[in-house]
């Protein structure tokens, strides 16, 4: 079997889903024997080549995430929403109940420790927040979803090893699958 | 520096859509680097969306700020809740929380050192980036890679064995803990101790050897004086879980000692800047320009008078000797400090696991809303962390202020980038060397850029150089 290409990508999330991926511990070496990890914050940050599987953590919170997600969809044969932020927007999406201007003011002006003489972050180099936080499947086609905040490491490992060996993962057989 | 709008900003599509760390360099009339800006580029807005929630929800919501240090957020959060209720945690609940917190400190430090940094030291900075990671390490140094992975696992397993979950564990609650530690799990954790102690020693060996062999580079690397902040116990001993604040001047004199964390507003201010979603905190009495301070392992070892445990103490004395009576300013020594803390955390875990009350079920007291305001703090792996809640009389949050560790190192990280740029950038030329140096300068802080670049390993980066008129002269990506 040809070696597969695996990417893991982090959008608007807390990195907890990536940490749970690392919680597969020594089994990461088993994965490395099945696939090249072509892009991942825990390994290497070079640009995303066409790949077989992209695991994506987090919600879409900004213009940059949006473009990045479209780019991932183009490059990846199988796109997996990893964790609740990617699937439901979860905690990240709690911002949807507030106006972006208020969110900015509370953080960058009204915060108790803020000295109120600075500027709002608005440099053209910075990403622009969307008014709404989106789950991935609202913007692109998602092939699999692994719920959990974060998903259990065993589940991540099971799904990945199935997909890397061209087997259909059977989520009924996974013990620890639930939101939250 | 808002005098001239850059005429042209050129960011290649790849860097735009693949979450690169962004750095811009400003040249003066003579073509020398005059300013550097490290753009931190992620923001989720916890201060706002927690408003209206019950304060008791915060220990569940706030760990989601960061998947690498969720326990530190939960600890700061439950302490703030306990201040609102006016209670202290139950005796064993308190011990278990310490255990959880030490465990997380170890897993975070293990990730930083073994997974992310040791490939640089063991495979070399000039090794192929494609193998300069934990998997490449496993090919050449299988034993070290395996030990590093298992050290992280040990830290994570403490949470698993108490609460049933490794990340974003439930069960750390106002008043204590809602799960006890069983005898079986206590024994299972104790069985790890000899192995992980040895791993910490091996790590220290690696970094000490590297420091000896690269003395010049290590000594001069982003070596600039700042002030320091850390938490200490009553006798000035380093404490990650509780205690009071100690601010130390860059020259080693103690600026403030035994400051209760609830008074943080008196001493710490922060300023928002246009180029970053991370604010710039500073030590208030010295002001924005002069008050730049650092937090995290290096800062904690600098401010502390001693460690709590014998093996860590022995290493601590060696660390102090580097400064020869002065604080150790070299950014590179963050790695060493991190490993000394790891060693001390393992020793403390062993002590706690032998504590006669550790498996008791005296784990939780119950309180109710009594006071409108609560402030909690802890030493997260990357530094001092504050949670500050103001509630109405139904216990609903009106205001939330979160001062996170990486934020406090932001001014210093920005400074480190400037130092490196001044050293390595002449005119508009940008060498790969410079990008490497900038990356490792930032990586020393192990920035939990859950708030930014989304890079833990090799950092994808774009650096741009602007002339005095604001014209883009050069741009480099990798
Ligand atoms: S789903 Fe949970 S663990 Fe994953 S990124 Fe979101 S908050 Fe973090």
Short mmCIF file of N, CA and C in Angstrom, two decimals, chain A residues 23-167:
data_model
loop_
_atom_site.label_atom_id
_atom_site.label_comp_id
_atom_site.label_asym_id
_atom_site.label_seq_id
_atom_site.Cartn_x
_atom_site.Cartn_y
_atom_site.Cartn_z
N UNK A 23 -2.15 12.52 22.83
CA UNK A 23 -2.40 11.53 23.89
C UNK A 23 -2.47 10.10 23.34
N UNK A 24 -2.36 9.92 22.06
CA UNK A 24 -2.20 8.54 21.56
C UNK A 24 -0.80 8.04 21.94
N UNK A 25 0.01 8.96 22.49
CA UNK A 25 1.34 8.62 23.03
C UNK A 25 2.20 7.88 22.01
N UNK A 26 2.73 6.72 22.44
CA UNK A 26 3.70 6.05 21.55
C UNK A 26 3.07 5.56 20.25
N UNK A 27 1.76 5.48 20.21
CA UNK A 27 1.11 5.04 18.97
C UNK A 27 1.33 6.03 17.82
N UNK A 28 1.84 7.23 18.14
CA UNK A 28 2.13 8.17 17.05
C UNK A 28 3.19 7.58 16.13
N UNK A 29 4.04 6.72 16.69
CA UNK A 29 5.07 6.09 15.86
C UNK A 29 4.45 5.04 14.93
N UNK A 30 3.37 4.40 15.40
CA UNK A 30 2.63 3.48 14.52
C UNK A 30 2.02 4.25 13.35
N UNK A 31 1.43 5.40 13.68
CA UNK A 31 0.85 6.23 12.61
C UNK A 31 1.92 6.65 11.62
N UNK A 32 3.08 7.01 12.17
CA UNK A 32 4.17 7.46 11.31
C UNK A 32 4.64 6.34 10.39
N UNK A 33 4.36 5.09 10.76
CA UNK A 33 4.75 4.01 9.86
C UNK A 33 3.73 3.81 8.73
N UNK A 34 2.53 4.36 8.93
CA UNK A 34 1.49 4.25 7.89
C UNK A 34 1.45 5.48 6.99
N UNK A 35 1.88 6.61 7.55
CA UNK A 35 1.67 7.86 6.81
C UNK A 35 2.76 8.87 7.11
N UNK A 36 2.98 9.78 6.16
CA UNK A 36 3.81 10.93 6.44
C UNK A 36 2.92 12.03 7.00
N UNK A 37 3.33 12.60 8.10
CA UNK A 37 2.57 13.74 8.63
C UNK A 37 3.12 14.97 7.91
N UNK A 38 2.37 15.43 6.92
CA UNK A 38 2.91 16.45 6.02
C UNK A 38 2.75 17.87 6.55
N UNK A 39 1.79 18.04 7.45
CA UNK A 39 1.67 19.35 8.09
C UNK A 39 0.93 19.16 9.40
N UNK A 40 1.49 19.73 10.45
CA UNK A 40 0.84 19.63 11.75
C UNK A 40 1.54 20.59 12.69
N UNK A 41 0.79 21.26 13.55
CA UNK A 41 1.47 22.17 14.48
C UNK A 41 2.44 21.44 15.40
N UNK A 42 2.26 20.14 15.59
CA UNK A 42 3.16 19.45 16.50
C UNK A 42 4.38 18.88 15.77
N UNK A 43 4.42 19.01 14.47
CA UNK A 43 5.54 18.45 13.73
C UNK A 43 6.20 19.51 12.84
N UNK A 44 5.46 20.05 11.93
CA UNK A 44 6.08 20.90 10.93
C UNK A 44 5.03 21.86 10.38
N UNK A 45 5.46 23.05 10.07
CA UNK A 45 4.48 24.02 9.64
C UNK A 45 4.56 24.41 8.17
N UNK A 46 5.25 23.59 7.36
CA UNK A 46 5.35 24.04 5.98
C UNK A 46 4.00 23.95 5.27
N UNK A 47 3.94 24.46 4.03
CA UNK A 47 2.61 24.62 3.45
C UNK A 47 1.96 23.29 3.10
N UNK A 48 0.66 23.32 3.05
CA UNK A 48 -0.13 22.10 2.94
C UNK A 48 -0.12 21.54 1.51
N UNK A 49 0.49 20.39 1.31
CA UNK A 49 0.45 19.78 -0.02
C UNK A 49 -0.86 19.00 -0.18
N UNK A 50 -1.15 18.52 -1.38
CA UNK A 50 -2.31 17.64 -1.51
C UNK A 50 -2.12 16.46 -0.55
N UNK A 51 -3.18 16.08 0.17
CA UNK A 51 -3.00 15.03 1.16
C UNK A 51 -4.24 14.13 1.20
N UNK A 52 -4.09 12.99 1.87
CA UNK A 52 -5.20 12.04 1.94
C UNK A 52 -6.20 12.43 3.02
N UNK A 53 -5.67 12.79 4.18
CA UNK A 53 -6.55 13.09 5.29
C UNK A 53 -6.14 14.39 5.96
N UNK A 54 -7.11 15.27 6.20
CA UNK A 54 -6.85 16.46 7.00
C UNK A 54 -7.77 16.43 8.21
N UNK A 55 -7.16 16.41 9.40
CA UNK A 55 -7.93 16.54 10.64
C UNK A 55 -7.96 18.02 10.97
N UNK A 56 -9.14 18.58 11.15
CA UNK A 56 -9.21 20.01 11.41
C UNK A 56 -9.86 20.29 12.75
N UNK A 57 -9.11 20.97 13.62
CA UNK A 57 -9.61 21.39 14.93
C UNK A 57 -10.11 22.82 14.89
N UNK A 58 -11.19 23.11 15.61
CA UNK A 58 -11.60 24.49 15.81
C UNK A 58 -12.67 24.97 14.85
N UNK A 59 -13.22 26.14 15.16
CA UNK A 59 -14.25 26.74 14.32
C UNK A 59 -13.63 27.76 13.39
N UNK A 60 -14.47 28.27 12.50
CA UNK A 60 -14.03 29.33 11.60
C UNK A 60 -14.44 30.66 12.23
N UNK A 61 -13.45 31.46 12.65
CA UNK A 61 -13.78 32.69 13.36
C UNK A 61 -13.43 33.94 12.57
N UNK A 62 -12.69 33.78 11.45
CA UNK A 62 -12.18 34.97 10.77
C UNK A 62 -12.07 34.73 9.27
N UNK A 63 -11.78 35.83 8.57
CA UNK A 63 -11.59 35.73 7.12
C UNK A 63 -10.46 34.75 6.79
N UNK A 64 -9.41 34.77 7.59
CA UNK A 64 -8.28 33.88 7.29
C UNK A 64 -8.64 32.42 7.45
N UNK A 65 -9.35 32.11 8.53
CA UNK A 65 -9.78 30.72 8.72
C UNK A 65 -10.61 30.24 7.55
N UNK A 66 -11.46 31.11 7.08
CA UNK A 66 -12.36 30.77 6.00
C UNK A 66 -11.58 30.38 4.74
N UNK A 67 -10.65 31.25 4.39
CA UNK A 67 -9.82 30.94 3.21
C UNK A 67 -9.01 29.68 3.44
N UNK A 68 -8.52 29.55 4.66
CA UNK A 68 -7.70 28.38 4.96
C UNK A 68 -8.52 27.11 4.82
N UNK A 69 -9.76 27.17 5.30
CA UNK A 69 -10.61 25.98 5.22
C UNK A 69 -10.90 25.61 3.76
N UNK A 70 -11.18 26.61 2.93
CA UNK A 70 -11.42 26.31 1.50
C UNK A 70 -10.18 25.67 0.88
N UNK A 71 -9.03 26.19 1.28
CA UNK A 71 -7.76 25.67 0.79
C UNK A 71 -7.58 24.21 1.24
N UNK A 72 -7.89 23.94 2.50
CA UNK A 72 -7.75 22.56 3.01
C UNK A 72 -8.67 21.64 2.22
N UNK A 73 -9.89 22.11 1.99
CA UNK A 73 -10.86 21.27 1.26
C UNK A 73 -10.34 20.92 -0.14
N UNK A 74 -9.68 21.89 -0.74
CA UNK A 74 -9.11 21.63 -2.07
C UNK A 74 -7.99 20.60 -2.01
N UNK A 75 -7.19 20.67 -0.97
CA UNK A 75 -6.00 19.84 -0.89
C UNK A 75 -6.28 18.43 -0.36
N UNK A 76 -7.30 18.29 0.47
CA UNK A 76 -7.48 17.02 1.18
C UNK A 76 -8.55 16.15 0.55
N UNK A 77 -8.24 14.89 0.42
CA UNK A 77 -9.22 13.95 -0.10
C UNK A 77 -10.32 13.71 0.95
N UNK A 78 -9.89 13.52 2.19
CA UNK A 78 -10.84 13.30 3.29
C UNK A 78 -10.65 14.40 4.32
N UNK A 79 -11.73 15.11 4.62
CA UNK A 79 -11.64 16.17 5.63
C UNK A 79 -12.42 15.73 6.87
N UNK A 80 -11.75 15.73 8.01
CA UNK A 80 -12.38 15.28 9.25
C UNK A 80 -12.51 16.46 10.21
N UNK A 81 -13.74 16.71 10.68
CA UNK A 81 -13.94 17.70 11.74
C UNK A 81 -13.54 17.06 13.06
N UNK A 82 -12.52 17.61 13.68
CA UNK A 82 -12.01 17.02 14.92
C UNK A 82 -12.49 17.85 16.11
N UNK A 83 -13.43 17.31 16.86
CA UNK A 83 -13.84 17.96 18.09
C UNK A 83 -15.05 18.88 17.95
N UNK A 84 -15.59 19.24 19.10
CA UNK A 84 -16.85 19.98 19.14
C UNK A 84 -16.77 21.38 18.53
N UNK A 85 -15.64 22.05 18.66
CA UNK A 85 -15.56 23.40 18.08
C UNK A 85 -15.73 23.33 16.56
N UNK A 86 -15.14 22.32 15.95
CA UNK A 86 -15.26 22.15 14.50
C UNK A 86 -16.67 21.75 14.10
N UNK A 87 -17.35 21.00 14.99
CA UNK A 87 -18.66 20.43 14.63
C UNK A 87 -19.83 21.34 15.02
N UNK A 88 -19.77 21.91 16.22
CA UNK A 88 -20.92 22.71 16.70
C UNK A 88 -20.54 24.16 17.00
N UNK A 89 -19.27 24.48 16.90
CA UNK A 89 -18.63 25.74 17.32
C UNK A 89 -18.42 25.80 18.85
N UNK A 90 -19.19 25.01 19.61
CA UNK A 90 -18.86 24.79 21.02
C UNK A 90 -18.62 26.10 21.76
N UNK A 91 -17.59 26.13 22.59
CA UNK A 91 -17.28 27.32 23.38
C UNK A 91 -16.91 28.50 22.47
N UNK A 92 -16.16 28.23 21.42
CA UNK A 92 -15.74 29.30 20.52
C UNK A 92 -16.96 30.06 19.98
N UNK A 93 -18.05 29.32 19.74
CA UNK A 93 -19.25 29.93 19.17
C UNK A 93 -20.11 30.69 20.16
N UNK A 94 -19.72 30.65 21.44
CA UNK A 94 -20.50 31.42 22.42
C UNK A 94 -20.45 32.91 22.10
N UNK A 95 -19.46 33.32 21.33
CA UNK A 95 -19.35 34.71 20.90
C UNK A 95 -20.50 35.13 19.98
N UNK A 96 -21.18 34.15 19.36
CA UNK A 96 -22.25 34.48 18.42
C UNK A 96 -23.42 35.22 19.06
N UNK A 97 -23.50 35.18 20.38
CA UNK A 97 -24.60 35.87 21.05
C UNK A 97 -24.28 37.33 21.34
N UNK A 98 -23.10 37.78 20.91
CA UNK A 98 -22.68 39.14 21.23
C UNK A 98 -22.25 39.89 19.97
N UNK A 99 -22.29 41.21 20.04
CA UNK A 99 -21.82 42.01 18.92
C UNK A 99 -20.29 42.07 18.93
N UNK A 100 -19.70 41.95 17.77
CA UNK A 100 -18.25 41.92 17.70
C UNK A 100 -17.64 43.18 18.33
N UNK A 101 -18.29 44.31 18.13
CA UNK A 101 -17.76 45.57 18.69
C UNK A 101 -17.69 45.48 20.22
N UNK A 102 -18.70 44.86 20.83
CA UNK A 102 -18.68 44.72 22.29
C UNK A 102 -17.58 43.76 22.73
N UNK A 103 -17.42 42.70 21.95
CA UNK A 103 -16.39 41.72 22.28
C UNK A 103 -15.02 42.39 22.28
N UNK A 104 -14.78 43.23 21.29
CA UNK A 104 -13.51 43.93 21.20
C UNK A 104 -13.35 44.94 22.34
N UNK A 105 -14.41 45.67 22.61
CA UNK A 105 -14.32 46.69 23.65
C UNK A 105 -14.03 46.05 25.02
N UNK A 106 -14.71 44.95 25.32
CA UNK A 106 -14.50 44.30 26.61
C UNK A 106 -13.08 43.81 26.78
N UNK A 107 -12.49 43.37 25.68
CA UNK A 107 -11.15 42.79 25.80
C UNK A 107 -10.06 43.86 25.73
N UNK A 108 -10.26 44.86 24.90
CA UNK A 108 -9.15 45.77 24.61
C UNK A 108 -9.34 47.18 25.16
N UNK A 109 -10.39 47.40 25.90
CA UNK A 109 -10.54 48.71 26.50
C UNK A 109 -11.09 48.62 27.91
N UNK A 110 -12.18 47.88 28.08
CA UNK A 110 -12.85 47.89 29.37
C UNK A 110 -12.31 46.88 30.38
N UNK A 111 -11.37 46.02 29.94
CA UNK A 111 -10.83 45.02 30.87
C UNK A 111 -10.25 45.72 32.09
N UNK A 112 -10.43 45.10 33.26
CA UNK A 112 -10.06 45.76 34.52
C UNK A 112 -8.60 46.21 34.55
N UNK A 113 -7.72 45.44 33.93
CA UNK A 113 -6.30 45.80 34.00
C UNK A 113 -5.85 46.69 32.85
N UNK A 114 -6.75 46.97 31.89
CA UNK A 114 -6.36 47.76 30.72
C UNK A 114 -6.20 49.24 31.07
N UNK A 115 -5.12 49.84 30.56
CA UNK A 115 -4.89 51.25 30.93
C UNK A 115 -5.61 52.24 30.01
N UNK A 116 -6.32 51.72 29.03
CA UNK A 116 -7.21 52.53 28.17
C UNK A 116 -6.49 53.60 27.36
N UNK A 117 -5.20 53.49 27.19
CA UNK A 117 -4.54 54.47 26.33
C UNK A 117 -4.03 53.84 25.03
N UNK A 118 -4.23 52.54 24.88
CA UNK A 118 -3.73 51.86 23.68
C UNK A 118 -4.72 51.93 22.53
N UNK A 119 -4.48 51.09 21.53
CA UNK A 119 -5.35 51.04 20.35
C UNK A 119 -6.01 49.68 20.25
N UNK A 120 -7.12 49.64 19.55
CA UNK A 120 -7.68 48.33 19.22
C UNK A 120 -6.77 47.63 18.22
N UNK A 121 -6.67 46.31 18.31
CA UNK A 121 -5.90 45.61 17.28
C UNK A 121 -6.61 45.73 15.93
N UNK A 122 -6.00 46.44 14.99
CA UNK A 122 -6.66 46.62 13.68
C UNK A 122 -5.64 46.69 12.56
N UNK A 123 -4.43 46.21 12.83
CA UNK A 123 -3.39 46.23 11.83
C UNK A 123 -3.81 45.39 10.64
N UNK A 124 -3.45 45.85 9.44
CA UNK A 124 -3.81 45.04 8.25
C UNK A 124 -3.20 43.64 8.29
N UNK A 125 -2.14 43.46 9.08
CA UNK A 125 -1.53 42.14 9.18
C UNK A 125 -2.41 41.15 9.95
N UNK A 126 -3.36 41.67 10.70
CA UNK A 126 -4.14 40.79 11.56
C UNK A 126 -5.36 40.25 10.85
N UNK A 127 -5.80 39.08 11.28
CA UNK A 127 -7.02 38.53 10.70
C UNK A 127 -8.21 39.36 11.14
N UNK A 128 -9.24 39.36 10.29
CA UNK A 128 -10.46 40.10 10.62
C UNK A 128 -11.48 39.12 11.16
N UNK A 129 -11.98 39.42 12.35
CA UNK A 129 -12.97 38.53 12.93
C UNK A 129 -14.26 38.56 12.13
N UNK A 130 -14.84 37.41 11.89
CA UNK A 130 -16.20 37.37 11.35
C UNK A 130 -17.16 37.73 12.46
N UNK A 131 -18.32 38.27 12.09
CA UNK A 131 -19.31 38.52 13.12
C UNK A 131 -19.88 37.22 13.65
N UNK A 132 -19.79 36.19 12.82
CA UNK A 132 -20.34 34.91 13.24
C UNK A 132 -19.26 33.83 13.17
N UNK A 133 -19.29 32.96 14.15
CA UNK A 133 -18.38 31.82 14.18
C UNK A 133 -19.10 30.63 13.53
N UNK A 134 -18.42 29.98 12.59
CA UNK A 134 -19.07 28.88 11.86
C UNK A 134 -18.46 27.52 12.19
N UNK A 135 -19.30 26.48 12.19
CA UNK A 135 -18.73 25.13 12.19
C UNK A 135 -18.27 24.81 10.77
N UNK A 136 -17.36 23.86 10.64
CA UNK A 136 -16.76 23.62 9.32
C UNK A 136 -17.78 23.23 8.25
N UNK A 137 -18.72 22.34 8.61
CA UNK A 137 -19.60 21.80 7.57
C UNK A 137 -20.58 22.84 7.04
N UNK A 138 -20.65 24.01 7.70
CA UNK A 138 -21.50 25.06 7.15
C UNK A 138 -20.84 25.71 5.93
N UNK A 139 -19.54 25.54 5.81
CA UNK A 139 -18.81 26.19 4.73
C UNK A 139 -18.28 25.22 3.67
N UNK A 140 -17.91 24.04 4.10
CA UNK A 140 -17.39 23.07 3.13
C UNK A 140 -17.97 21.69 3.44
N UNK A 141 -17.78 20.77 2.50
CA UNK A 141 -18.23 19.40 2.74
C UNK A 141 -17.25 18.72 3.70
N UNK A 142 -17.82 18.14 4.75
CA UNK A 142 -16.99 17.44 5.73
C UNK A 142 -17.27 15.95 5.60
N UNK A 143 -16.22 15.13 5.61
CA UNK A 143 -16.42 13.70 5.38
C UNK A 143 -16.69 12.91 6.66
N UNK A 144 -16.01 13.27 7.73
CA UNK A 144 -16.24 12.59 9.01
C UNK A 144 -16.22 13.60 10.13
N UNK A 145 -16.92 13.27 11.22
CA UNK A 145 -16.89 14.13 12.40
C UNK A 145 -16.54 13.28 13.61
N UNK A 146 -15.61 13.77 14.40
CA UNK A 146 -15.28 13.07 15.64
C UNK A 146 -15.62 14.00 16.80
N UNK A 147 -16.77 13.76 17.46
CA UNK A 147 -17.16 14.68 18.53
C UNK A 147 -16.33 14.49 19.79
N UNK A 148 -16.47 15.46 20.69
CA UNK A 148 -15.75 15.41 21.95
C UNK A 148 -15.05 16.73 22.19
N UNK A 149 -14.88 17.07 23.43
CA UNK A 149 -14.16 18.31 23.77
C UNK A 149 -13.12 17.99 24.81
N UNK A 150 -11.99 17.45 24.40
CA UNK A 150 -11.68 16.97 23.05
C UNK A 150 -12.14 15.53 22.87
N UNK A 151 -12.12 15.01 21.63
CA UNK A 151 -12.40 13.60 21.41
C UNK A 151 -11.36 12.75 22.12
N UNK A 152 -11.75 11.58 22.55
CA UNK A 152 -10.81 10.70 23.25
C UNK A 152 -9.69 10.26 22.31
N UNK A 153 -8.49 10.15 22.86
CA UNK A 153 -7.33 9.78 22.04
C UNK A 153 -7.54 8.43 21.35
N UNK A 154 -8.16 7.47 22.05
CA UNK A 154 -8.39 6.15 21.44
C UNK A 154 -9.28 6.27 20.21
N UNK A 155 -10.27 7.16 20.30
CA UNK A 155 -11.17 7.35 19.16
C UNK A 155 -10.42 7.96 17.98
N UNK A 156 -9.61 8.96 18.28
CA UNK A 156 -8.84 9.60 17.21
C UNK A 156 -7.94 8.55 16.55
N UNK A 157 -7.30 7.75 17.37
CA UNK A 157 -6.38 6.75 16.83
C UNK A 157 -7.13 5.72 15.99
N UNK A 158 -8.27 5.29 16.51
CA UNK A 158 -9.06 4.28 15.78
C UNK A 158 -9.49 4.80 14.41
N UNK A 159 -10.04 6.01 14.40
CA UNK A 159 -10.53 6.57 13.13
C UNK A 159 -9.38 6.76 12.14
N UNK A 160 -8.29 7.30 12.65
CA UNK A 160 -7.15 7.54 11.77
C UNK A 160 -6.59 6.25 11.21
N UNK A 161 -6.41 5.25 12.07
CA UNK A 161 -5.79 4.05 11.52
C UNK A 161 -6.71 3.35 10.54
N UNK A 162 -8.03 3.42 10.79
CA UNK A 162 -8.96 2.85 9.81
C UNK A 162 -8.83 3.57 8.47
N UNK A 163 -8.91 4.91 8.51
CA UNK A 163 -8.87 5.67 7.26
C UNK A 163 -7.55 5.49 6.53
N UNK A 164 -6.48 5.41 7.29
CA UNK A 164 -5.17 5.26 6.65
C UNK A 164 -5.01 3.90 6.00
N UNK A 165 -5.81 2.93 6.46
CA UNK A 165 -5.75 1.61 5.85
C UNK A 165 -6.96 1.35 4.95
N UNK A 166 -7.57 2.45 4.49
CA UNK A 166 -8.71 2.38 3.58
C UNK A 166 -9.88 1.56 4.12
N UNK A 167 -10.05 1.57 5.43
CA UNK A 167 -11.23 0.92 6.00
C UNK A 167 -12.21 1.99 6.45
#
